[in-house]
XYZ file of C-alpha atoms in Angstrom:
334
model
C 119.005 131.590 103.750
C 117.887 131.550 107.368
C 119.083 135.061 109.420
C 118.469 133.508 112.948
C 121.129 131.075 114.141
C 121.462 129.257 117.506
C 124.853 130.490 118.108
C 123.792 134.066 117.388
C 120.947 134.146 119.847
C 122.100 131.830 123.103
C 123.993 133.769 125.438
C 123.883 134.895 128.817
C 126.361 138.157 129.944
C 126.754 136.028 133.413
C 129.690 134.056 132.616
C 128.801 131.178 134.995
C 125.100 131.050 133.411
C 123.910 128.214 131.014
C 120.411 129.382 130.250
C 121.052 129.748 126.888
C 122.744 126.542 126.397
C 120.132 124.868 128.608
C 117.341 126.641 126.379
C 118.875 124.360 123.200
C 118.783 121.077 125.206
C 115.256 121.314 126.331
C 114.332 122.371 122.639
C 115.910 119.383 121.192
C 114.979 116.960 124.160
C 111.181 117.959 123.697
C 111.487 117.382 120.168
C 113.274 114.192 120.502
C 109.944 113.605 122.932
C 107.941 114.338 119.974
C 109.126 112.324 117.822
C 108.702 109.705 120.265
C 104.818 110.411 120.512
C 104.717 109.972 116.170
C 106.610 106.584 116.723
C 103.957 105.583 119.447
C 101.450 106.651 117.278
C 102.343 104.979 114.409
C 101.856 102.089 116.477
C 98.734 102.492 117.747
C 97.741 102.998 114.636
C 99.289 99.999 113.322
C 97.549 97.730 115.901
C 94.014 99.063 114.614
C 94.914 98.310 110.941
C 95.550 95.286 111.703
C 92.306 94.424 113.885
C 90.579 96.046 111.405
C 92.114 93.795 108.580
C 91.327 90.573 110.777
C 88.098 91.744 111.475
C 86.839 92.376 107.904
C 88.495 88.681 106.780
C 86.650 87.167 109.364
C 83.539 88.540 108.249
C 83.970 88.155 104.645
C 85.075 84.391 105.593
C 82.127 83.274 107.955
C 79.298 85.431 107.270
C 76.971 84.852 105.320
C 75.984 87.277 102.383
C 73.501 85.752 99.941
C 74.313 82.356 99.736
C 71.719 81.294 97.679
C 71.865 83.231 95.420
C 72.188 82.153 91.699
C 74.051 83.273 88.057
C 75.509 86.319 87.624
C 74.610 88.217 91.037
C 76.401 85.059 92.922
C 79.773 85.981 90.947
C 79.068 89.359 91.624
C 78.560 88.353 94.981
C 81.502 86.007 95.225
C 83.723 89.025 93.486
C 82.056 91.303 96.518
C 83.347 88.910 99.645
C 86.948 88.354 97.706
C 87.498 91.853 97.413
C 86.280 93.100 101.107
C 89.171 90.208 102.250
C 91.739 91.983 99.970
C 90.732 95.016 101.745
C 90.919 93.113 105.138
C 94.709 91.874 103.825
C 95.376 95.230 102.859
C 95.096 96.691 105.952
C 96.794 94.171 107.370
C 99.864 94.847 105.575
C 99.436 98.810 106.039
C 100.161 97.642 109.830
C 103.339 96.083 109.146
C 104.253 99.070 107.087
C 103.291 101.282 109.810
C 105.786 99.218 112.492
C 107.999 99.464 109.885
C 107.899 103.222 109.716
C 107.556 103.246 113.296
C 111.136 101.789 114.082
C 112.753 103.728 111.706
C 111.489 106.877 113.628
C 113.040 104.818 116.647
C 116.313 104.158 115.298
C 116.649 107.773 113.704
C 115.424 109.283 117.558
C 118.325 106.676 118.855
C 120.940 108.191 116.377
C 120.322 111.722 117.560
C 120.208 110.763 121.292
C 123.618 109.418 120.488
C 125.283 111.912 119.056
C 123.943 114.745 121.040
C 125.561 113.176 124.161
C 129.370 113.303 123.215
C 128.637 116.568 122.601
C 126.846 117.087 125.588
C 129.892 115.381 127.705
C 132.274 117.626 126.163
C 130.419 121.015 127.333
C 129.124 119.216 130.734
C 133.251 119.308 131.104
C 133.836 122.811 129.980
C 131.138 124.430 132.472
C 132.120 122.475 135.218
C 135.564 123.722 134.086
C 134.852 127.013 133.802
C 132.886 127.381 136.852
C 135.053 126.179 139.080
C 138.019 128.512 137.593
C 135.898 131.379 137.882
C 135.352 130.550 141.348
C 138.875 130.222 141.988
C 139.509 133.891 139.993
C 136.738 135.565 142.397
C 138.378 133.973 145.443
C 141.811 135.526 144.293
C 140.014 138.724 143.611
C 138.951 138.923 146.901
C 142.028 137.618 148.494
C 143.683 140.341 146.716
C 141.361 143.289 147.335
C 141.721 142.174 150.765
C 145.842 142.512 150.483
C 145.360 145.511 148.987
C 143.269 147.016 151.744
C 146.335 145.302 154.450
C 148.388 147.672 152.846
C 146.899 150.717 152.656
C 146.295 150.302 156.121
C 149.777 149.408 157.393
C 150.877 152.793 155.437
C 148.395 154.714 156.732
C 149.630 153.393 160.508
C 153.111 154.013 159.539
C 152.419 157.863 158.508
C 149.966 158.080 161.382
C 152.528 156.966 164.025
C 155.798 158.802 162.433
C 156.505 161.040 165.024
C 154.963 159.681 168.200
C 156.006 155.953 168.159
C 159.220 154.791 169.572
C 162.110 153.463 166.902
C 161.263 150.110 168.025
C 157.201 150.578 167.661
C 158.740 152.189 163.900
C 160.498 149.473 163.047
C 157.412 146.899 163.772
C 155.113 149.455 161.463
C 157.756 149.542 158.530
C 158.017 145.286 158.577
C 154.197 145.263 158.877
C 154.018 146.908 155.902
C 156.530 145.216 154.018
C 154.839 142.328 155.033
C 151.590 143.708 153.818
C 153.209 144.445 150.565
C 154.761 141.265 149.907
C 151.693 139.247 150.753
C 149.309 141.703 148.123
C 152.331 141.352 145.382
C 151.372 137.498 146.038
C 147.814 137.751 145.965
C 148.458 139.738 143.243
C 150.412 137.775 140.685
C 147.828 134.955 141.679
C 144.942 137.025 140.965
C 146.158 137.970 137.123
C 147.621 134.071 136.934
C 143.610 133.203 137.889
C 142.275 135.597 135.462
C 144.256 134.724 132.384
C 143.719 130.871 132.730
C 139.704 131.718 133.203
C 140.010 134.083 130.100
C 142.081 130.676 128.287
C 139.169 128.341 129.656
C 136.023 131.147 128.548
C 137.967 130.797 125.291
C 137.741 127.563 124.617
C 134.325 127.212 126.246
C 133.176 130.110 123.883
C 134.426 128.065 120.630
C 132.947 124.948 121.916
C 129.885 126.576 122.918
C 129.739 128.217 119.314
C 130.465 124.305 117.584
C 127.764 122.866 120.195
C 124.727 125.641 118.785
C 126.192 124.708 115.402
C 125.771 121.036 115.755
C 122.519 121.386 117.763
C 121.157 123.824 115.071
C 122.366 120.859 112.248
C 120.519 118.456 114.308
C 116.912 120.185 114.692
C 117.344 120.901 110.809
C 117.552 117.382 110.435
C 115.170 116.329 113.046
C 112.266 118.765 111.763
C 113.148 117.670 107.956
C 112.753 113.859 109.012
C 109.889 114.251 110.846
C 107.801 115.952 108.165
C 108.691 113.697 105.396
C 107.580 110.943 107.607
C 104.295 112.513 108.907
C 103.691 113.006 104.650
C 105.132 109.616 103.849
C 102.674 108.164 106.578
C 100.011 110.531 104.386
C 100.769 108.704 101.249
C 100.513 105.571 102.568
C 96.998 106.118 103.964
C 95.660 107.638 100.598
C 97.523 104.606 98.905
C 95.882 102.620 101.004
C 92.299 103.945 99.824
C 93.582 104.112 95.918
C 94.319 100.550 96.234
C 90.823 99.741 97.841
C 88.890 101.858 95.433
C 90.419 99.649 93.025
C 89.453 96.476 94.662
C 85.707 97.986 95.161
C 85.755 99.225 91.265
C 86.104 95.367 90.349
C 82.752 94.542 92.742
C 81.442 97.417 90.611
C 82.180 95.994 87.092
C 80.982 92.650 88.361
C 77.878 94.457 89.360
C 77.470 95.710 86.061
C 77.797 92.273 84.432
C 75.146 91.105 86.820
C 71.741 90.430 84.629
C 68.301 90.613 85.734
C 66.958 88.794 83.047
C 69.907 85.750 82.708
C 69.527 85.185 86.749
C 65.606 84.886 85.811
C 65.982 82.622 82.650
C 68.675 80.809 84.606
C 66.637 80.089 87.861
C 63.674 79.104 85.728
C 65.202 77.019 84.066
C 67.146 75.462 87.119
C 64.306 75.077 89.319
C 61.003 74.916 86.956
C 58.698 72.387 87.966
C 56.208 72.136 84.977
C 54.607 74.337 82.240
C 50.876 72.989 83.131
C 48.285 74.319 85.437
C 45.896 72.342 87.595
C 42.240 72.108 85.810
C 39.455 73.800 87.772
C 36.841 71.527 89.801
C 33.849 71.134 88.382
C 30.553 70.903 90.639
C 29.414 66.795 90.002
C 25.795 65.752 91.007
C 25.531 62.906 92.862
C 22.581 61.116 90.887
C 24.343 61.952 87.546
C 27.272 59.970 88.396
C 25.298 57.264 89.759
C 23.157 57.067 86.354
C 26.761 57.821 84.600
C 29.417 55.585 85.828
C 31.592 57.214 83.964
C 32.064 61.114 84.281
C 32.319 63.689 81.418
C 34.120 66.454 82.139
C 32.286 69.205 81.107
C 34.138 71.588 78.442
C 33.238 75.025 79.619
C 34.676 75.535 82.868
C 32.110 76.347 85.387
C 33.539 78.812 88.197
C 33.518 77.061 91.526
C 31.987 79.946 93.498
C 28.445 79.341 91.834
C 26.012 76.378 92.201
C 25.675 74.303 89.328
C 21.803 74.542 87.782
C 19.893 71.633 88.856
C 18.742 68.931 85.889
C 15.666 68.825 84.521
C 13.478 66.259 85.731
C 12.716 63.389 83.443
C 10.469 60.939 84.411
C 9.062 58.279 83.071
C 5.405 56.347 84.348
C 6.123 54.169 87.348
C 9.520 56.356 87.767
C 9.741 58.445 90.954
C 8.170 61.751 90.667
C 10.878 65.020 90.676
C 9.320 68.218 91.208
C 11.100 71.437 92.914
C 9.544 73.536 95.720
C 11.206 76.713 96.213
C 14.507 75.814 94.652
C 14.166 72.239 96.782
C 14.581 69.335 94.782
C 11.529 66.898 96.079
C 11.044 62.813 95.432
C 7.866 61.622 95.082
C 7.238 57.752 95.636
């Protein structure tokens, strides 16, 4: 149970004064302004979402992202761009939530605004009221003070003057005085007649005033109660928002772990394999050889390419040109 209470706490001992009343109004108009600034920011907000989202469904649409590849890391790669435009999506509809959430705060604001100015109308009336009757009370005070003072002096001339005033100069004192005396009896019936109706209107302007804090008090209650439940419903939106793409990047995940190293070899060998058989080294030929041999025999022990072949032994025959080597030079004789 709350102890403080706007009616308990907003009063001024000047009648005429509306600081306290005042003090509620600016209270509720700057949070009324508040909740303005959540509504624009909820907007704001909104518009990035959804840039965001379009942004991230453009990319997953034309960018590439390992288009070549093959088997099971192409799925996982497929399952990758799918999900990241679900996310995009996603965020796109978090936007339209957000507007969503954004004119409600707009239509609630509205509601208050709305109701807070009947109210508002009614005590606009009663101070303007009340003011202007305790002006006219403090102008019949004064009129009647004044009276009063008339009076006292028009007695005090009479007593003054008793004995040294002629009957006639008498006569004029005694009807100045009753003169005096009928014009404060005047002021001063009007003077109580002033008073009570101001006492009838700070009445009423004291229940009304008590109803307004009442009302004002309900509002805030309501104000500050819908304005937290929307700043934590706007909470559990975001972190719904992330559950939801966690759940879209666990699936890249699993597809990740279904992704083999070994099947995406097998598969690309087996896609793109261009024969099981390597070319046969190049065997050093000599020249005379192969003219004496049309035909070549390829030798069966490969002979590596970065040595020179052994030169053959000379064989010749009488009447045959000579072969003899000088220095490692092979050498004709004719």
């Amino acid at each position: 149970m709350r102890e403080a209470r706007f009616r308990d706490h907003f009063w001024s001992t000047d009648l005429t004064s509306t600081v306290g009343y005042d003090s509620i109004i600016q209270h509720l108009n700057d949070g009324r302004k508040n909740c303005k600034e959540f509504e624009d920011f909820l907007k704001e907000r909104a518009i990035i979402e959804e840039k965001y989202g379009k942004e991230l469904i453009n990319l997953s649409k034309k960018k590439p992202c390992g288009q070549t590849e093959l088997n099971t890391l192409k799925r996982s790669l497929d399952v990758f761009k799918q999900q990241i435009d679900n996310v995009g999506q996603g965020h796109i509809q978090l936007a339209q939530t957000l507007r969503e959430e954004a004119k409600k705060m707009e239509e609630f604001r509205e509601k208050q605004k709305l109701h807070r100015k009947k109210i508002e109308l009614i005590m606009e009336a009663i101070h303007k009221n009340r003011n202007l009757q305790y002006k006219k009370t403090m102008e019949a005070k004064r009129l009647y003070e004044q009276r009063c003072r008339d009076k006292d002096e028009a007695e005090q001339a009479v007593h003054r003057n008793a004995n040294v005033v002629t009957q006639k100069q008498q006569e004029k004192l005694f009807l100045k005085l009753a003169q005096a005396k009928s014009s404060l009896e005047d002021s001063d019936r009007s003077y109580q007649q002033s008073v009570t109706t101001l006492e009838k209107i700070r009445e009423e302007w004291q229940k009304e005033h008590v109803k307004a804090c009442e009302f004002f008090e309900t509002q805030e209650c309501e104000r500050i109660n819908y304005f937290r439940n929307a700043l934590w419903l706007h909470v559990n939106q975001l972190s719904q928002d992330c559950v939801q793409n966690d759940e879209k990047y666990e699936e890249i995940r699993q597809s990740l772990e279904l992704c083999s190293i070994e099947k995406d070899i097998d598969f690309f060998v087996n896609l793109r394999k261009t024969g099981s058989l390597a070319p046969a080294p190049v065997v050093y030929e000599n020249y005379y050889n192969t003219q004496r041999n049309p035909t070549p025999v390829r030798s069966p022990v490969p002979v590596p390419v970065s040595r020179r072949a052994p030169l053959p032994t000379p064989t010749s025959a009488p009447g045959e040109p000579d072969y003899a080597t000088v220095d490692g030079y092979s050498l004709i004789h004719h």
